[in-house]
């Protein structure tokens, strides 16, 4: 995180490589299924609107944003944003991504507990991720273990946030796949393709958590060595 050491090579580098592998899997899955059009020809925007309306979420808007896989749902503005590669696309990949983002809107509407927790700890996580590097570096420079440990504790909020994110993302994908199946938007074979895309995307969150845990363990081990 701050300098190269034995623990960085042993713990963090493999985690980073895992993250890169996860990202490549997402790209490969999306590229593969973005070339396969769905049988019924619905665009991702049309599917998103249909699912929202079926769940009574008429107040949630859908907009197009620039970028590739920059899709997101903003609970503050009640807007589902679909990227250029998804919005007007009628591929299996685009439909899966759009349904996933709508799944987040449904989670908020239904008061899904993990997403409430995630929203509640965002300010703490933002503060912890911003201030922790300074405290850890200052602690090492001053030889102050308590100060460095405070930085590590604050840094751990990032791992907690990513841990809470896992059930949120997996549940959104589960909702998406069930909806696409039950509404007859995709055929069974097409559902398998959408599942492949969403599963690959979910692995990036797993990799992010592993990377944070590796960073956290590394810092704890360095502090333990300094105390000895």
PDB file of C-alpha atoms in Angstrom:
ATOM      1  CA  UNK A   1       0.000   0.000   0.000  1.00  0.00           C
ATOM      2  CA  UNK A   2       2.719   2.479   0.927  1.00  0.00           C
ATOM      3  CA  UNK A   3       5.938   0.620   0.119  1.00  0.00           C
ATOM      4  CA  UNK A   4       6.989  -2.714  -1.314  1.00  0.00           C
ATOM      5  CA  UNK A   5       7.765  -5.369   1.280  1.00  0.00           C
ATOM      6  CA  UNK A   6       7.651  -9.130   1.744  1.00  0.00           C
ATOM      7  CA  UNK A   7       4.019  -9.144   2.859  1.00  0.00           C
ATOM      8  CA  UNK A   8       2.985  -6.978  -0.095  1.00  0.00           C
ATOM      9  CA  UNK A   9       4.468  -9.510  -2.503  1.00  0.00           C
ATOM     10  CA  UNK A  10       3.050 -12.520  -0.673  1.00  0.00           C
ATOM     11  CA  UNK A  11      -0.424 -11.189   0.138  1.00  0.00           C
ATOM     12  CA  UNK A  12      -1.339  -8.171  -1.937  1.00  0.00           C
ATOM     13  CA  UNK A  13       0.161  -8.973  -5.344  1.00  0.00           C
ATOM     14  CA  UNK A  14      -1.774 -12.273  -5.686  1.00  0.00           C
ATOM     15  CA  UNK A  15      -4.973 -10.466  -4.665  1.00  0.00           C
ATOM     16  CA  UNK A  16      -4.371  -7.781  -7.281  1.00  0.00           C
ATOM     17  CA  UNK A  17      -3.767 -10.443  -9.915  1.00  0.00           C
ATOM     18  CA  UNK A  18      -7.036 -12.098  -8.883  1.00  0.00           C
ATOM     19  CA  UNK A  19      -8.793  -8.775  -9.372  1.00  0.00           C
ATOM     20  CA  UNK A  20      -7.314  -8.404 -12.845  1.00  0.00           C
ATOM     21  CA  UNK A  21      -8.435 -11.935 -13.671  1.00  0.00           C
ATOM     22  CA  UNK A  22     -11.962 -11.133 -12.477  1.00  0.00           C
ATOM     23  CA  UNK A  23     -12.042  -8.004 -14.622  1.00  0.00           C
ATOM     24  CA  UNK A  24     -10.906  -9.957 -17.670  1.00  0.00           C
ATOM     25  CA  UNK A  25     -13.645 -12.530 -17.021  1.00  0.00           C
ATOM     26  CA  UNK A  26     -16.258  -9.772 -16.955  1.00  0.00           C
ATOM     27  CA  UNK A  27     -14.986  -8.324 -20.226  1.00  0.00           C
ATOM     28  CA  UNK A  28     -14.867 -11.755 -21.865  1.00  0.00           C
ATOM     29  CA  UNK A  29     -18.386 -12.703 -20.733  1.00  0.00           C
ATOM     30  CA  UNK A  30     -19.878  -9.335 -21.670  1.00  0.00           C
ATOM     31  CA  UNK A  31     -18.175  -9.302 -25.069  1.00  0.00           C
ATOM     32  CA  UNK A  32     -19.358 -12.830 -25.798  1.00  0.00           C
ATOM     33  CA  UNK A  33     -22.999 -12.306 -24.887  1.00  0.00           C
ATOM     34  CA  UNK A  34     -23.201  -8.745 -26.191  1.00  0.00           C
ATOM     35  CA  UNK A  35     -22.956 -10.301 -29.662  1.00  0.00           C
ATOM     36  CA  UNK A  36     -25.968 -12.564 -29.099  1.00  0.00           C
ATOM     37  CA  UNK A  37     -29.345 -10.877 -29.620  1.00  0.00           C
ATOM     38  CA  UNK A  38     -32.334 -11.998 -27.579  1.00  0.00           C
ATOM     39  CA  UNK A  39     -35.204 -13.864 -29.178  1.00  0.00           C
ATOM     40  CA  UNK A  40     -37.847 -11.223 -28.383  1.00  0.00           C
ATOM     41  CA  UNK A  41     -35.737  -8.218 -29.328  1.00  0.00           C
ATOM     42  CA  UNK A  42     -36.407  -6.043 -26.281  1.00  0.00           C
ATOM     43  CA  UNK A  43     -33.768  -3.398 -25.616  1.00  0.00           C
ATOM     44  CA  UNK A  44     -32.167  -3.087 -22.190  1.00  0.00           C
ATOM     45  CA  UNK A  45     -34.007   0.204 -21.596  1.00  0.00           C
ATOM     46  CA  UNK A  46     -37.358  -1.388 -22.455  1.00  0.00           C
ATOM     47  CA  UNK A  47     -36.693  -4.319 -20.134  1.00  0.00           C
ATOM     48  CA  UNK A  48     -35.632  -2.026 -17.317  1.00  0.00           C
ATOM     49  CA  UNK A  49     -38.816   0.037 -17.711  1.00  0.00           C
ATOM     50  CA  UNK A  50     -40.992  -3.063 -17.818  1.00  0.00           C
ATOM     51  CA  UNK A  51     -39.512  -4.532 -14.641  1.00  0.00           C
ATOM     52  CA  UNK A  52     -39.740  -1.216 -12.796  1.00  0.00           C
ATOM     53  CA  UNK A  53     -43.387  -0.769 -13.772  1.00  0.00           C
ATOM     54  CA  UNK A  54     -44.226  -4.370 -12.841  1.00  0.00           C
ATOM     55  CA  UNK A  55     -42.910  -3.574  -9.356  1.00  0.00           C
ATOM     56  CA  UNK A  56     -44.799  -0.296  -9.099  1.00  0.00           C
ATOM     57  CA  UNK A  57     -41.653   1.811  -9.372  1.00  0.00           C
ATOM     58  CA  UNK A  58     -43.077   4.314 -11.843  1.00  0.00           C
ATOM     59  CA  UNK A  59     -41.146   7.127 -10.175  1.00  0.00           C
ATOM     60  CA  UNK A  60     -37.771   5.583 -11.014  1.00  0.00           C
ATOM     61  CA  UNK A  61     -36.352   7.093 -14.184  1.00  0.00           C
ATOM     62  CA  UNK A  62     -33.982   5.558 -16.704  1.00  0.00           C
ATOM     63  CA  UNK A  63     -31.262   7.567 -18.392  1.00  0.00           C
ATOM     64  CA  UNK A  64     -28.406   6.926 -20.778  1.00  0.00           C
ATOM     65  CA  UNK A  65     -24.848   7.680 -19.636  1.00  0.00           C
ATOM     66  CA  UNK A  66     -21.540   7.603 -21.412  1.00  0.00           C
ATOM     67  CA  UNK A  67     -19.058   4.805 -21.010  1.00  0.00           C
ATOM     68  CA  UNK A  68     -18.871   1.045 -21.072  1.00  0.00           C
ATOM     69  CA  UNK A  69     -20.343  -0.869 -18.108  1.00  0.00           C
ATOM     70  CA  UNK A  70     -20.755   2.356 -16.117  1.00  0.00           C
ATOM     71  CA  UNK A  71     -24.304   1.285 -15.269  1.00  0.00           C
ATOM     72  CA  UNK A  72     -25.637   2.141 -11.824  1.00  0.00           C
ATOM     73  CA  UNK A  73     -28.669   2.995  -9.714  1.00  0.00           C
ATOM     74  CA  UNK A  74     -28.688   6.181  -7.652  1.00  0.00           C
ATOM     75  CA  UNK A  75     -31.158   5.977  -4.734  1.00  0.00           C
ATOM     76  CA  UNK A  76     -30.829   9.728  -4.070  1.00  0.00           C
ATOM     77  CA  UNK A  77     -32.108  10.671  -7.525  1.00  0.00           C
ATOM     78  CA  UNK A  78     -34.138   7.506  -8.197  1.00  0.00           C
ATOM     79  CA  UNK A  79     -32.427   7.072 -11.549  1.00  0.00           C
ATOM     80  CA  UNK A  80     -31.207   3.902 -13.207  1.00  0.00           C
ATOM     81  CA  UNK A  81     -28.318   4.872 -15.485  1.00  0.00           C
ATOM     82  CA  UNK A  82     -27.527   2.559 -18.375  1.00  0.00           C
ATOM     83  CA  UNK A  83     -24.263   2.914 -20.298  1.00  0.00           C
ATOM     84  CA  UNK A  84     -23.888   3.395 -24.039  1.00  0.00           C
ATOM     85  CA  UNK A  85     -23.070  -0.295 -24.462  1.00  0.00           C
ATOM     86  CA  UNK A  86     -26.260  -1.323 -22.650  1.00  0.00           C
ATOM     87  CA  UNK A  87     -29.075   1.246 -23.024  1.00  0.00           C
ATOM     88  CA  UNK A  88     -30.389   0.601 -26.538  1.00  0.00           C
ATOM     89  CA  UNK A  89     -28.845  -2.833 -26.911  1.00  0.00           C
ATOM     90  CA  UNK A  90     -30.967  -5.966 -27.190  1.00  0.00           C
ATOM     91  CA  UNK A  91     -28.218  -8.460 -26.425  1.00  0.00           C
ATOM     92  CA  UNK A  92     -28.290 -11.038 -23.646  1.00  0.00           C
ATOM     93  CA  UNK A  93     -25.472  -9.219 -21.844  1.00  0.00           C
ATOM     94  CA  UNK A  94     -27.184  -5.817 -21.974  1.00  0.00           C
ATOM     95  CA  UNK A  95     -30.501  -7.213 -20.736  1.00  0.00           C
ATOM     96  CA  UNK A  96     -28.761  -8.945 -17.824  1.00  0.00           C
ATOM     97  CA  UNK A  97     -26.889  -5.803 -16.770  1.00  0.00           C
ATOM     98  CA  UNK A  98     -30.016  -3.627 -16.983  1.00  0.00           C
ATOM     99  CA  UNK A  99     -32.064  -6.093 -14.936  1.00  0.00           C
ATOM    100  CA  UNK A 100     -29.296  -6.195 -12.331  1.00  0.00           C
ATOM    101  CA  UNK A 101     -29.360  -2.407 -11.876  1.00  0.00           C
ATOM    102  CA  UNK A 102     -33.144  -2.462 -11.626  1.00  0.00           C
ATOM    103  CA  UNK A 103     -32.665  -5.107  -8.954  1.00  0.00           C
ATOM    104  CA  UNK A 104     -30.919  -2.457  -6.843  1.00  0.00           C
ATOM    105  CA  UNK A 105     -33.884  -0.123  -7.258  1.00  0.00           C
ATOM    106  CA  UNK A 106     -36.199  -2.892  -6.081  1.00  0.00           C
ATOM    107  CA  UNK A 107     -33.921  -3.584  -3.106  1.00  0.00           C
ATOM    108  CA  UNK A 108     -34.231   0.037  -1.978  1.00  0.00           C
ATOM    109  CA  UNK A 109     -37.992   0.053  -2.523  1.00  0.00           C
ATOM    110  CA  UNK A 110     -38.470  -3.113  -0.491  1.00  0.00           C
ATOM    111  CA  UNK A 111     -36.075  -2.059   2.269  1.00  0.00           C
ATOM    112  CA  UNK A 112     -33.579  -4.877   1.714  1.00  0.00           C
ATOM    113  CA  UNK A 113     -31.564  -4.878   4.950  1.00  0.00           C
ATOM    114  CA  UNK A 114     -27.993  -5.306   3.591  1.00  0.00           C
ATOM    115  CA  UNK A 115     -28.432  -2.357   1.239  1.00  0.00           C
ATOM    116  CA  UNK A 116     -29.630  -0.248   4.173  1.00  0.00           C
ATOM    117  CA  UNK A 117     -26.479  -1.187   6.057  1.00  0.00           C
ATOM    118  CA  UNK A 118     -24.306  -0.374   3.056  1.00  0.00           C
ATOM    119  CA  UNK A 119     -25.888   3.041   2.619  1.00  0.00           C
ATOM    120  CA  UNK A 120     -25.509   3.778   6.336  1.00  0.00           C
ATOM    121  CA  UNK A 121     -21.774   3.032   6.453  1.00  0.00           C
ATOM    122  CA  UNK A 122     -20.807   4.908   3.274  1.00  0.00           C
ATOM    123  CA  UNK A 123     -19.874   8.126   5.189  1.00  0.00           C
ATOM    124  CA  UNK A 124     -17.754   6.138   7.652  1.00  0.00           C
ATOM    125  CA  UNK A 125     -16.070   4.232   4.825  1.00  0.00           C
ATOM    126  CA  UNK A 126     -15.345   7.403   2.874  1.00  0.00           C
ATOM    127  CA  UNK A 127     -13.802   9.013   5.960  1.00  0.00           C
ATOM    128  CA  UNK A 128     -11.805   5.894   6.822  1.00  0.00           C
ATOM    129  CA  UNK A 129     -10.426   5.403   3.315  1.00  0.00           C
ATOM    130  CA  UNK A 130      -9.410   9.069   3.105  1.00  0.00           C
ATOM    131  CA  UNK A 131      -7.733   9.548   6.493  1.00  0.00           C
ATOM    132  CA  UNK A 132      -6.280   6.074   7.160  1.00  0.00           C
ATOM    133  CA  UNK A 133      -3.250   6.337   4.787  1.00  0.00           C
ATOM    134  CA  UNK A 134      -2.104   9.551   6.478  1.00  0.00           C
ATOM    135  CA  UNK A 135      -2.466   8.096   9.974  1.00  0.00           C
ATOM    136  CA  UNK A 136      -0.639   4.887   9.064  1.00  0.00           C
ATOM    137  CA  UNK A 137       2.254   6.694   7.368  1.00  0.00           C
ATOM    138  CA  UNK A 138       2.495   9.221  10.190  1.00  0.00           C
ATOM    139  CA  UNK A 139       2.419   6.417  12.729  1.00  0.00           C
ATOM    140  CA  UNK A 140       5.281   4.617  11.004  1.00  0.00           C
ATOM    141  CA  UNK A 141       7.332   7.827  10.641  1.00  0.00           C
ATOM    142  CA  UNK A 142       6.835   8.796  14.283  1.00  0.00           C
ATOM    143  CA  UNK A 143       7.206   5.279  15.570  1.00  0.00           C
ATOM    144  CA  UNK A 144       3.723   5.547  17.089  1.00  0.00           C
ATOM    145  CA  UNK A 145       2.054   2.151  17.020  1.00  0.00           C
ATOM    146  CA  UNK A 146      -1.263   3.443  18.466  1.00  0.00           C
ATOM    147  CA  UNK A 147      -1.510   6.081  15.716  1.00  0.00           C
ATOM    148  CA  UNK A 148      -0.725   3.554  12.997  1.00  0.00           C
ATOM    149  CA  UNK A 149      -3.189   1.088  14.530  1.00  0.00           C
ATOM    150  CA  UNK A 150      -5.905   3.751  14.479  1.00  0.00           C
ATOM    151  CA  UNK A 151      -5.203   4.140  10.772  1.00  0.00           C
ATOM    152  CA  UNK A 152      -5.483   0.391  10.267  1.00  0.00           C
ATOM    153  CA  UNK A 153      -8.808   0.305  12.119  1.00  0.00           C
ATOM    154  CA  UNK A 154     -10.143   3.084   9.897  1.00  0.00           C
ATOM    155  CA  UNK A 155      -8.827   1.272   6.826  1.00  0.00           C
ATOM    156  CA  UNK A 156     -10.742  -1.841   7.911  1.00  0.00           C
ATOM    157  CA  UNK A 157     -14.013   0.019   7.253  1.00  0.00           C
ATOM    158  CA  UNK A 158     -13.269  -0.403   3.536  1.00  0.00           C
ATOM    159  CA  UNK A 159     -13.197  -4.177   3.937  1.00  0.00           C
ATOM    160  CA  UNK A 160     -16.403  -4.059   5.983  1.00  0.00           C
ATOM    161  CA  UNK A 161     -18.110  -2.055   3.232  1.00  0.00           C
ATOM    162  CA  UNK A 162     -17.011  -4.521   0.583  1.00  0.00           C
ATOM    163  CA  UNK A 163     -18.149  -7.431   2.741  1.00  0.00           C
ATOM    164  CA  UNK A 164     -21.624  -5.903   3.050  1.00  0.00           C
ATOM    165  CA  UNK A 165     -21.617  -5.219  -0.688  1.00  0.00           C
ATOM    166  CA  UNK A 166     -21.396  -8.925  -1.544  1.00  0.00           C
ATOM    167  CA  UNK A 167     -24.939  -9.940  -0.517  1.00  0.00           C
ATOM    168  CA  UNK A 168     -26.277  -6.739  -2.106  1.00  0.00           C
ATOM    169  CA  UNK A 169     -24.736  -7.541  -5.486  1.00  0.00           C
ATOM    170  CA  UNK A 170     -25.513 -11.260  -5.403  1.00  0.00           C
ATOM    171  CA  UNK A 171     -29.125 -10.560  -4.419  1.00  0.00           C
ATOM    172  CA  UNK A 172     -29.544  -7.991  -7.209  1.00  0.00           C
ATOM    173  CA  UNK A 173     -28.332 -10.559  -9.735  1.00  0.00           C
ATOM    174  CA  UNK A 174     -30.606 -13.222  -8.249  1.00  0.00           C
ATOM    175  CA  UNK A 175     -33.597 -10.879  -8.512  1.00  0.00           C
ATOM    176  CA  UNK A 176     -32.640  -9.998 -12.071  1.00  0.00           C
ATOM    177  CA  UNK A 177     -32.389 -13.599 -13.266  1.00  0.00           C
ATOM    178  CA  UNK A 178     -35.636 -14.630 -11.556  1.00  0.00           C
ATOM    179  CA  UNK A 179     -37.462 -11.658 -13.075  1.00  0.00           C
ATOM    180  CA  UNK A 180     -36.134 -12.258 -16.574  1.00  0.00           C
ATOM    181  CA  UNK A 181     -37.245 -15.882 -16.280  1.00  0.00           C
ATOM    182  CA  UNK A 182     -40.654 -15.351 -14.668  1.00  0.00           C
ATOM    183  CA  UNK A 183     -41.608 -12.483 -17.016  1.00  0.00           C
ATOM    184  CA  UNK A 184     -40.546 -14.519 -20.042  1.00  0.00           C
ATOM    185  CA  UNK A 185     -38.157 -11.798 -21.198  1.00  0.00           C
ATOM    186  CA  UNK A 186     -35.387 -14.299 -21.931  1.00  0.00           C
ATOM    187  CA  UNK A 187     -35.520 -17.955 -22.916  1.00  0.00           C
ATOM    188  CA  UNK A 188     -33.925 -20.581 -20.680  1.00  0.00           C
ATOM    189  CA  UNK A 189     -30.803 -20.696 -22.843  1.00  0.00           C
ATOM    190  CA  UNK A 190     -30.561 -16.905 -22.769  1.00  0.00           C
ATOM    191  CA  UNK A 191     -30.935 -16.922 -18.985  1.00  0.00           C
ATOM    192  CA  UNK A 192     -27.802 -19.066 -18.815  1.00  0.00           C
ATOM    193  CA  UNK A 193     -25.907 -16.424 -20.779  1.00  0.00           C
ATOM    194  CA  UNK A 194     -27.154 -13.609 -18.555  1.00  0.00           C
ATOM    195  CA  UNK A 195     -26.171 -15.652 -15.508  1.00  0.00           C
ATOM    196  CA  UNK A 196     -22.647 -16.063 -16.886  1.00  0.00           C
ATOM    197  CA  UNK A 197     -22.293 -12.283 -17.299  1.00  0.00           C
ATOM    198  CA  UNK A 198     -23.670 -11.447 -13.850  1.00  0.00           C
ATOM    199  CA  UNK A 199     -21.655 -14.174 -12.125  1.00  0.00           C
ATOM    200  CA  UNK A 200     -18.454 -12.847 -13.684  1.00  0.00           C
ATOM    201  CA  UNK A 201     -19.366  -9.331 -12.546  1.00  0.00           C
ATOM    202  CA  UNK A 202     -20.020 -10.570  -9.011  1.00  0.00           C
ATOM    203  CA  UNK A 203     -16.540 -12.077  -8.869  1.00  0.00           C
ATOM    204  CA  UNK A 204     -15.039  -8.589  -9.170  1.00  0.00           C
ATOM    205  CA  UNK A 205     -16.634  -7.721  -5.826  1.00  0.00           C
ATOM    206  CA  UNK A 206     -15.245 -10.893  -4.290  1.00  0.00           C
ATOM    207  CA  UNK A 207     -11.797 -10.002  -5.629  1.00  0.00           C
ATOM    208  CA  UNK A 208     -12.089  -6.454  -4.246  1.00  0.00           C
ATOM    209  CA  UNK A 209     -12.904  -7.834  -0.799  1.00  0.00           C
ATOM    210  CA  UNK A 210      -9.962 -10.257  -0.930  1.00  0.00           C
ATOM    211  CA  UNK A 211      -7.639  -7.404  -1.936  1.00  0.00           C
ATOM    212  CA  UNK A 212      -8.801  -5.254   0.968  1.00  0.00           C
ATOM    213  CA  UNK A 213      -8.408  -8.132   3.417  1.00  0.00           C
ATOM    214  CA  UNK A 214      -4.925  -8.818   2.055  1.00  0.00           C
ATOM    215  CA  UNK A 215      -3.976  -5.163   2.533  1.00  0.00           C
ATOM    216  CA  UNK A 216      -5.422  -5.186   6.041  1.00  0.00           C
ATOM    217  CA  UNK A 217      -3.599  -8.380   7.039  1.00  0.00           C
ATOM    218  CA  UNK A 218      -0.364  -7.010   5.617  1.00  0.00           C
ATOM    219  CA  UNK A 219      -0.605  -3.840   7.710  1.00  0.00           C
ATOM    220  CA  UNK A 220      -1.414  -5.810  10.862  1.00  0.00           C
ATOM    221  CA  UNK A 221       1.574  -8.095  10.288  1.00  0.00           C
ATOM    222  CA  UNK A 222       3.903  -5.123   9.729  1.00  0.00           C
ATOM    223  CA  UNK A 223       2.682  -3.483  12.926  1.00  0.00           C
ATOM    224  CA  UNK A 224       3.111  -6.744  14.826  1.00  0.00           C
ATOM    225  CA  UNK A 225       6.706  -7.019  13.623  1.00  0.00           C
ATOM    226  CA  UNK A 226       7.440  -3.435  14.663  1.00  0.00           C
ATOM    227  CA  UNK A 227       6.049  -4.086  18.146  1.00  0.00           C
ATOM    228  CA  UNK A 228       8.262  -7.143  18.502  1.00  0.00           C
TER     229      UNK A 228
END
